[in-house]
N, CA, C and O atoms as a DFTB+ gen file, in Angstrom:
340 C
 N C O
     1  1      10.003      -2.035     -26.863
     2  2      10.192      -2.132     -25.417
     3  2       8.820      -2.126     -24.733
     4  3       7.914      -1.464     -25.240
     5  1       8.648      -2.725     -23.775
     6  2       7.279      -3.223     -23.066
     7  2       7.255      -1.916     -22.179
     8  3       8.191      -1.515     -21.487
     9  1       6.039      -1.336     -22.321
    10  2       5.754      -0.506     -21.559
    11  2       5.734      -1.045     -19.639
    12  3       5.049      -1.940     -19.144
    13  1       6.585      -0.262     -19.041
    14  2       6.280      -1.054     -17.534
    15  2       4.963      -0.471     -16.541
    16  3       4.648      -0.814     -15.402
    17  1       4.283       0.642     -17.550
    18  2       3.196       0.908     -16.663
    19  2       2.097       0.175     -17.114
    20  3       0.983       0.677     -16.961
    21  1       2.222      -1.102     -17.729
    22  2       0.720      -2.071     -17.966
    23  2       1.678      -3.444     -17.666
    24  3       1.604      -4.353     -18.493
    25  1       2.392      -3.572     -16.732
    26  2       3.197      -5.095     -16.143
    27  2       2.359      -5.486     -15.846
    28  3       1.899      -6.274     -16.672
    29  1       1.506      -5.303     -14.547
    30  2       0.534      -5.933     -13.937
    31  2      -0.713      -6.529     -14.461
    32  3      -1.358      -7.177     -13.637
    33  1      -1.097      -6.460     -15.434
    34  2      -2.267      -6.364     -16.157
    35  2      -1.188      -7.293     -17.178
    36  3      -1.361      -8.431     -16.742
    37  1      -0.566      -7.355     -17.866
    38  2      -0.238      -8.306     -18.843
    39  2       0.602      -9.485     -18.391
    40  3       0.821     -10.493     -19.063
    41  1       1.262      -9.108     -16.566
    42  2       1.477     -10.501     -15.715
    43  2       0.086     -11.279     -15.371
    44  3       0.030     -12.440     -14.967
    45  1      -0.952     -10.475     -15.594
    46  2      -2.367     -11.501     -15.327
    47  2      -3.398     -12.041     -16.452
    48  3      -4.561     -12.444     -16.480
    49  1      -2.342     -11.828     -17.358
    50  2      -2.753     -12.104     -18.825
    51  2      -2.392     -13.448     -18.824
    52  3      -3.083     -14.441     -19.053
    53  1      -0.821     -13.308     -18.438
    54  2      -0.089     -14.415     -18.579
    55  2      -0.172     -15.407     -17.431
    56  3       0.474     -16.445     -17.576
    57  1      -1.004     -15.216     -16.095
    58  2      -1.507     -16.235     -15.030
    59  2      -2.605     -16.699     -15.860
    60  3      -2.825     -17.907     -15.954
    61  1      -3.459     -15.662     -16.597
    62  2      -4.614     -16.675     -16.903
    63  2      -4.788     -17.705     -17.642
    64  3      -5.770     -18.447     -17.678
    65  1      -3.469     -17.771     -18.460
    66  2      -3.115     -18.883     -19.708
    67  2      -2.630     -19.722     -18.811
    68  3      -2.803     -20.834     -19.310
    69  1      -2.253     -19.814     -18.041
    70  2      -1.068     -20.716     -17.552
    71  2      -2.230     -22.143     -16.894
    72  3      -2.964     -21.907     -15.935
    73  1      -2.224     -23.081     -17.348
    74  2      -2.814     -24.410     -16.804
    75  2      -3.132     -24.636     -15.415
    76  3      -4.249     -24.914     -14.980
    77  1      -1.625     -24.439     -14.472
    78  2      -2.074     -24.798     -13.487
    79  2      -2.728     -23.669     -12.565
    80  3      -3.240     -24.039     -11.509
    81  1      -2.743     -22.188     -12.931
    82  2      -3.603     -21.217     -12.718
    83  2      -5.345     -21.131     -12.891
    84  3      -6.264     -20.531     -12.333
    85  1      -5.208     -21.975     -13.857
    86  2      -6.854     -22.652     -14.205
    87  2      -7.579     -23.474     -13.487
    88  3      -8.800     -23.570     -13.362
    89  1      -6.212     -24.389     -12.766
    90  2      -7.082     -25.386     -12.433
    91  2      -6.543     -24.689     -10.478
    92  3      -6.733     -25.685      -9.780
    93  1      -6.240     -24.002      -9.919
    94  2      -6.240     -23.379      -8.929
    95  2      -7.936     -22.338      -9.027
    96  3      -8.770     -22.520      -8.140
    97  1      -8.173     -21.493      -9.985
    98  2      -8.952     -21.021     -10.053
    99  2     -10.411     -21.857      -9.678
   100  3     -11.260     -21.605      -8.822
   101  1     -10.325     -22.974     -10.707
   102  2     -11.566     -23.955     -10.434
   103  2     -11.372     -24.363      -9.210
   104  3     -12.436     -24.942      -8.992
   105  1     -10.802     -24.453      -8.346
   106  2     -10.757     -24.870      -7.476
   107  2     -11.363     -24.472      -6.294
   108  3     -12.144     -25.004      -5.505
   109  1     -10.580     -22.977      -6.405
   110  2     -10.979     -22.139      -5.640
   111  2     -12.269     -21.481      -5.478
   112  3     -12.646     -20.666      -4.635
   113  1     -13.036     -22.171      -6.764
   114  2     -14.375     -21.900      -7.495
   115  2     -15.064     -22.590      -6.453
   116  3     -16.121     -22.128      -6.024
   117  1     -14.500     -23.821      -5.926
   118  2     -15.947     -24.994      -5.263
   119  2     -15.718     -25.800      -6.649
   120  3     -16.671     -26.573      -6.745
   121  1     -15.235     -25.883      -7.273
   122  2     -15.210     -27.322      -8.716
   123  2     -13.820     -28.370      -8.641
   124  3     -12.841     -28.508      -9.374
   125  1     -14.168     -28.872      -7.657
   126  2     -12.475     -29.575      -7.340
   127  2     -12.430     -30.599      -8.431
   128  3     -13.414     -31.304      -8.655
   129  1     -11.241     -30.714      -9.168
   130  2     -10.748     -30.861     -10.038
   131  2     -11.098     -30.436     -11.257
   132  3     -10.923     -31.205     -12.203
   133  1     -11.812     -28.774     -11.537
   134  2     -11.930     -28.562     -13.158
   135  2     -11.096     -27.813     -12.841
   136  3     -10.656     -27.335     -11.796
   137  1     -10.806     -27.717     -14.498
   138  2      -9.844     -26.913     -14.769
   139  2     -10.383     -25.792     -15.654
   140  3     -11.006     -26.250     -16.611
   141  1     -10.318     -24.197     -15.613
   142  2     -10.639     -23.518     -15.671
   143  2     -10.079     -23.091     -17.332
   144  3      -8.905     -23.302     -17.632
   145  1     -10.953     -22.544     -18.229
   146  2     -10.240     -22.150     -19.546
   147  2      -9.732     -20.633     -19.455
   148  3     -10.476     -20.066     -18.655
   149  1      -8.917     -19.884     -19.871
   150  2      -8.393     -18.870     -19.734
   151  2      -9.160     -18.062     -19.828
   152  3      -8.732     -17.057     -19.261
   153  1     -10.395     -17.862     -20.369
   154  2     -11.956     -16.568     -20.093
   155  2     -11.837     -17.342     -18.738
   156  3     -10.956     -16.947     -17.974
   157  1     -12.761     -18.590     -18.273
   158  2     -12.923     -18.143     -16.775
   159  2     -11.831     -18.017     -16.121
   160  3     -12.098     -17.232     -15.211
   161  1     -10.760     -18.324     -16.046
   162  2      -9.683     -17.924     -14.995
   163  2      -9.809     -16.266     -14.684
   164  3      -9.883     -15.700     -13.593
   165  1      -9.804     -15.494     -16.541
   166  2      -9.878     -14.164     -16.194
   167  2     -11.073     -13.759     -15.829
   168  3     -11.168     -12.535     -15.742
   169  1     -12.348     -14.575     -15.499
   170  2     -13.385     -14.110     -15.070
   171  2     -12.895     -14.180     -13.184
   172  3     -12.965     -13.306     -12.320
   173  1     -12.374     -15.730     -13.116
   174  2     -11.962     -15.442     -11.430
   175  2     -11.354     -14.233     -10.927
   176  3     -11.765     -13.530     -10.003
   177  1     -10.118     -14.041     -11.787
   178  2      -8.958     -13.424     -11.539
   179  2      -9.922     -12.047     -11.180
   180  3      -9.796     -11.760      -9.990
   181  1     -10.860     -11.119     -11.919
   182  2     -11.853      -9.631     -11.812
   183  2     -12.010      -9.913     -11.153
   184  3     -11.214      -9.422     -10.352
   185  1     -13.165     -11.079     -10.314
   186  2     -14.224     -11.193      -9.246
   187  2     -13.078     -11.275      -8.074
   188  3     -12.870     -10.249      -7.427
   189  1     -12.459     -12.257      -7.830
   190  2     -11.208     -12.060      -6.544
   191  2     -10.682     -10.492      -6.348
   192  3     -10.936      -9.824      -5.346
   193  1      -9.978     -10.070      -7.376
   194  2      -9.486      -8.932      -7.321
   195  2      -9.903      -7.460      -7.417
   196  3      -9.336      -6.374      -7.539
   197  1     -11.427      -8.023      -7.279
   198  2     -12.656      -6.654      -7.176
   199  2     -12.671      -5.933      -8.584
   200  3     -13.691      -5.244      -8.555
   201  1     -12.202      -5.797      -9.494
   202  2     -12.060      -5.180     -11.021
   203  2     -12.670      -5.551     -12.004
   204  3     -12.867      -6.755     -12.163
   205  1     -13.076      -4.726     -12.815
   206  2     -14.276      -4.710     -14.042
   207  2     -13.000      -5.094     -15.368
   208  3     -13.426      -5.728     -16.334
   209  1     -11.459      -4.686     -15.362
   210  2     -10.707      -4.984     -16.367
   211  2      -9.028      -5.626     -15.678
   212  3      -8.870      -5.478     -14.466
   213  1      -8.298      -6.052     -16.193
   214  2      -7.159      -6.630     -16.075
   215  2      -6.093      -5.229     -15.866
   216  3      -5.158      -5.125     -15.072
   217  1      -6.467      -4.476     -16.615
   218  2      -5.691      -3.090     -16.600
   219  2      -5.743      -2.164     -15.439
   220  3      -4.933      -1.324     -15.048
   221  1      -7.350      -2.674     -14.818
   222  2      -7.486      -2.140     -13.216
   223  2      -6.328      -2.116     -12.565
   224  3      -6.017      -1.134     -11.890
   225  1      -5.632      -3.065     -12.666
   226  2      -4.432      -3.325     -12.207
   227  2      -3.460      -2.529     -11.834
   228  3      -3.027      -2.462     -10.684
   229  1      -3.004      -1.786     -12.932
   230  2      -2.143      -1.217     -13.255
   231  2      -2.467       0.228     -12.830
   232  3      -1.566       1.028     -13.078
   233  1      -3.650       0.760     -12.199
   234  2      -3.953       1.918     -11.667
   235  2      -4.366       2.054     -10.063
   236  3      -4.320       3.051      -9.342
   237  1      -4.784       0.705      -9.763
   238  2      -5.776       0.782      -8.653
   239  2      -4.768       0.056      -7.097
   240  3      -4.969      -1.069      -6.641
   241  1      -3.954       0.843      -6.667
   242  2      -3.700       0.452      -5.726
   243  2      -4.277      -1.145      -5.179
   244  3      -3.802      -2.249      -5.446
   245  1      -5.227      -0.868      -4.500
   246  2      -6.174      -1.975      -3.774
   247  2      -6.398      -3.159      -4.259
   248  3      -6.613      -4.031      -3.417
   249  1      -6.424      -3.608      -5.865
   250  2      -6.356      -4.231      -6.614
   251  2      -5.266      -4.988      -6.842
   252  3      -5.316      -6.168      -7.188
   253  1      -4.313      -4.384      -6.669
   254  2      -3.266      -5.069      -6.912
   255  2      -2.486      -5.423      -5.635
   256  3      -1.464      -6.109      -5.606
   257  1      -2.841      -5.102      -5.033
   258  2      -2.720      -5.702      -3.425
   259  2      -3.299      -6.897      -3.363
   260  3      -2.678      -7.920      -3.074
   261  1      -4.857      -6.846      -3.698
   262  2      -5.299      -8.618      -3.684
   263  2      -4.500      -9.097      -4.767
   264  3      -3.673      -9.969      -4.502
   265  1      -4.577      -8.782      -5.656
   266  2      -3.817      -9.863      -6.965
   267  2      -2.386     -10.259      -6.581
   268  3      -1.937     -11.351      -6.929
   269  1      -1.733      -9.466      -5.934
   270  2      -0.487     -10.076      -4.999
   271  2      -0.866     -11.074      -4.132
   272  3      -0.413     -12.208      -4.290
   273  1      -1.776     -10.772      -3.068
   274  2      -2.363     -12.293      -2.117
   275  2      -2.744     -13.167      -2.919
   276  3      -2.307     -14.262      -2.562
   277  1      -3.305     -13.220      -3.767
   278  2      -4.078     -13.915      -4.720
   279  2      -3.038     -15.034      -5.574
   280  3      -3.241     -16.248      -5.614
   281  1      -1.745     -14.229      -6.320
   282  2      -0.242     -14.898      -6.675
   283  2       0.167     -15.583      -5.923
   284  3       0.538     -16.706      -6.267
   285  1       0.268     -15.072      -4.341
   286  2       0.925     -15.508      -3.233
   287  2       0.021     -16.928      -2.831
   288  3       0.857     -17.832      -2.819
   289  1      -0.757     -17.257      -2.639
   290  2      -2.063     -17.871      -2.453
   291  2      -1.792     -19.010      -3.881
   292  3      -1.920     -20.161      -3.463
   293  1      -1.565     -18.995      -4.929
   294  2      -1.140     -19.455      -5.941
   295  2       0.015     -20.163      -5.734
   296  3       0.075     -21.364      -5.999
   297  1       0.745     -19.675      -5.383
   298  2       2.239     -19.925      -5.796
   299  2       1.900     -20.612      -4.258
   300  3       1.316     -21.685      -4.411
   301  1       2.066     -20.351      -3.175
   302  2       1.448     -21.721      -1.829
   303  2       0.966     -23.028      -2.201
   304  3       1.615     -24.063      -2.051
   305  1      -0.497     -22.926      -2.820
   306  2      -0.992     -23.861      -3.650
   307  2       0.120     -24.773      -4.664
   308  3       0.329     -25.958      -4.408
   309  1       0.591     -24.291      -5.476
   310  2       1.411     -24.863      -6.117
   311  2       2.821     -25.323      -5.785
   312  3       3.739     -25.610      -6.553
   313  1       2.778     -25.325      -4.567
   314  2       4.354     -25.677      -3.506
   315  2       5.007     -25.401      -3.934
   316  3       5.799     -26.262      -4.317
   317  1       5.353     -23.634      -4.345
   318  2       6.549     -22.915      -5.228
   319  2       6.749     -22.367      -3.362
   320  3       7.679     -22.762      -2.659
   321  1       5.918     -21.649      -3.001
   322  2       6.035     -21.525      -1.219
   323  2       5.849     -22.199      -0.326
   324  3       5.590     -23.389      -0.503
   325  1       5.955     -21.396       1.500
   326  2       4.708     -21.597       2.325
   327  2       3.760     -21.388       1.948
   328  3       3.505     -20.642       1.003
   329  1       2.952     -22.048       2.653
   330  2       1.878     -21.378       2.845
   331  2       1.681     -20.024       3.893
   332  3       2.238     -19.877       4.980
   333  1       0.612     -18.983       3.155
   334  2       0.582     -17.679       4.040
   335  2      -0.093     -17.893       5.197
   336  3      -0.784     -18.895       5.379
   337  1       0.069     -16.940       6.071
   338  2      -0.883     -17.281       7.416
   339  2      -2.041     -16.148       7.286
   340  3      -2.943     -16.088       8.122
């Protein structure tokens, strides 16, 4: 059974693999149209979300507040939403 106190941290495991998360990342980099390999995505994913580890996550309030805007901001991008205001 999956521990649910490391969700957050292994839901950003699984954004950083994900293709079109890569190429949102590069994007968001200033590199319009690269696509990002899953080290840099998880290098974006720390620097956006202020954190030295993925597991930050899973402890740090504040952190996971951006990594929610950050999803949200994602999922906009990828016309799964609106866009946020």
């Amino acid at each position: 059974m999956a521990d649910p106190a490391k969700a957050h941290a292994r839901r950003a495991g699984i954004l950083c693999s994900d293709s079109a998360f890569q190429r949102f990342a590069g994007e968001r980099s200033g590199l319009s149209g690269a696509q990002f390999t899953s080290t840099a995505a998880a290098h974006f994913l720390r620097r956006e979300c202020q954190i030295a580890s993925r597991k930050d996550l899973d402890t740090d309030a504040g952190a996971l507040a951006r990594f929610d805007a950050l999803t949200t901001e994602f999922d906009a991008w990828r016309g799964r939403i609106a866009a946020p205001r």
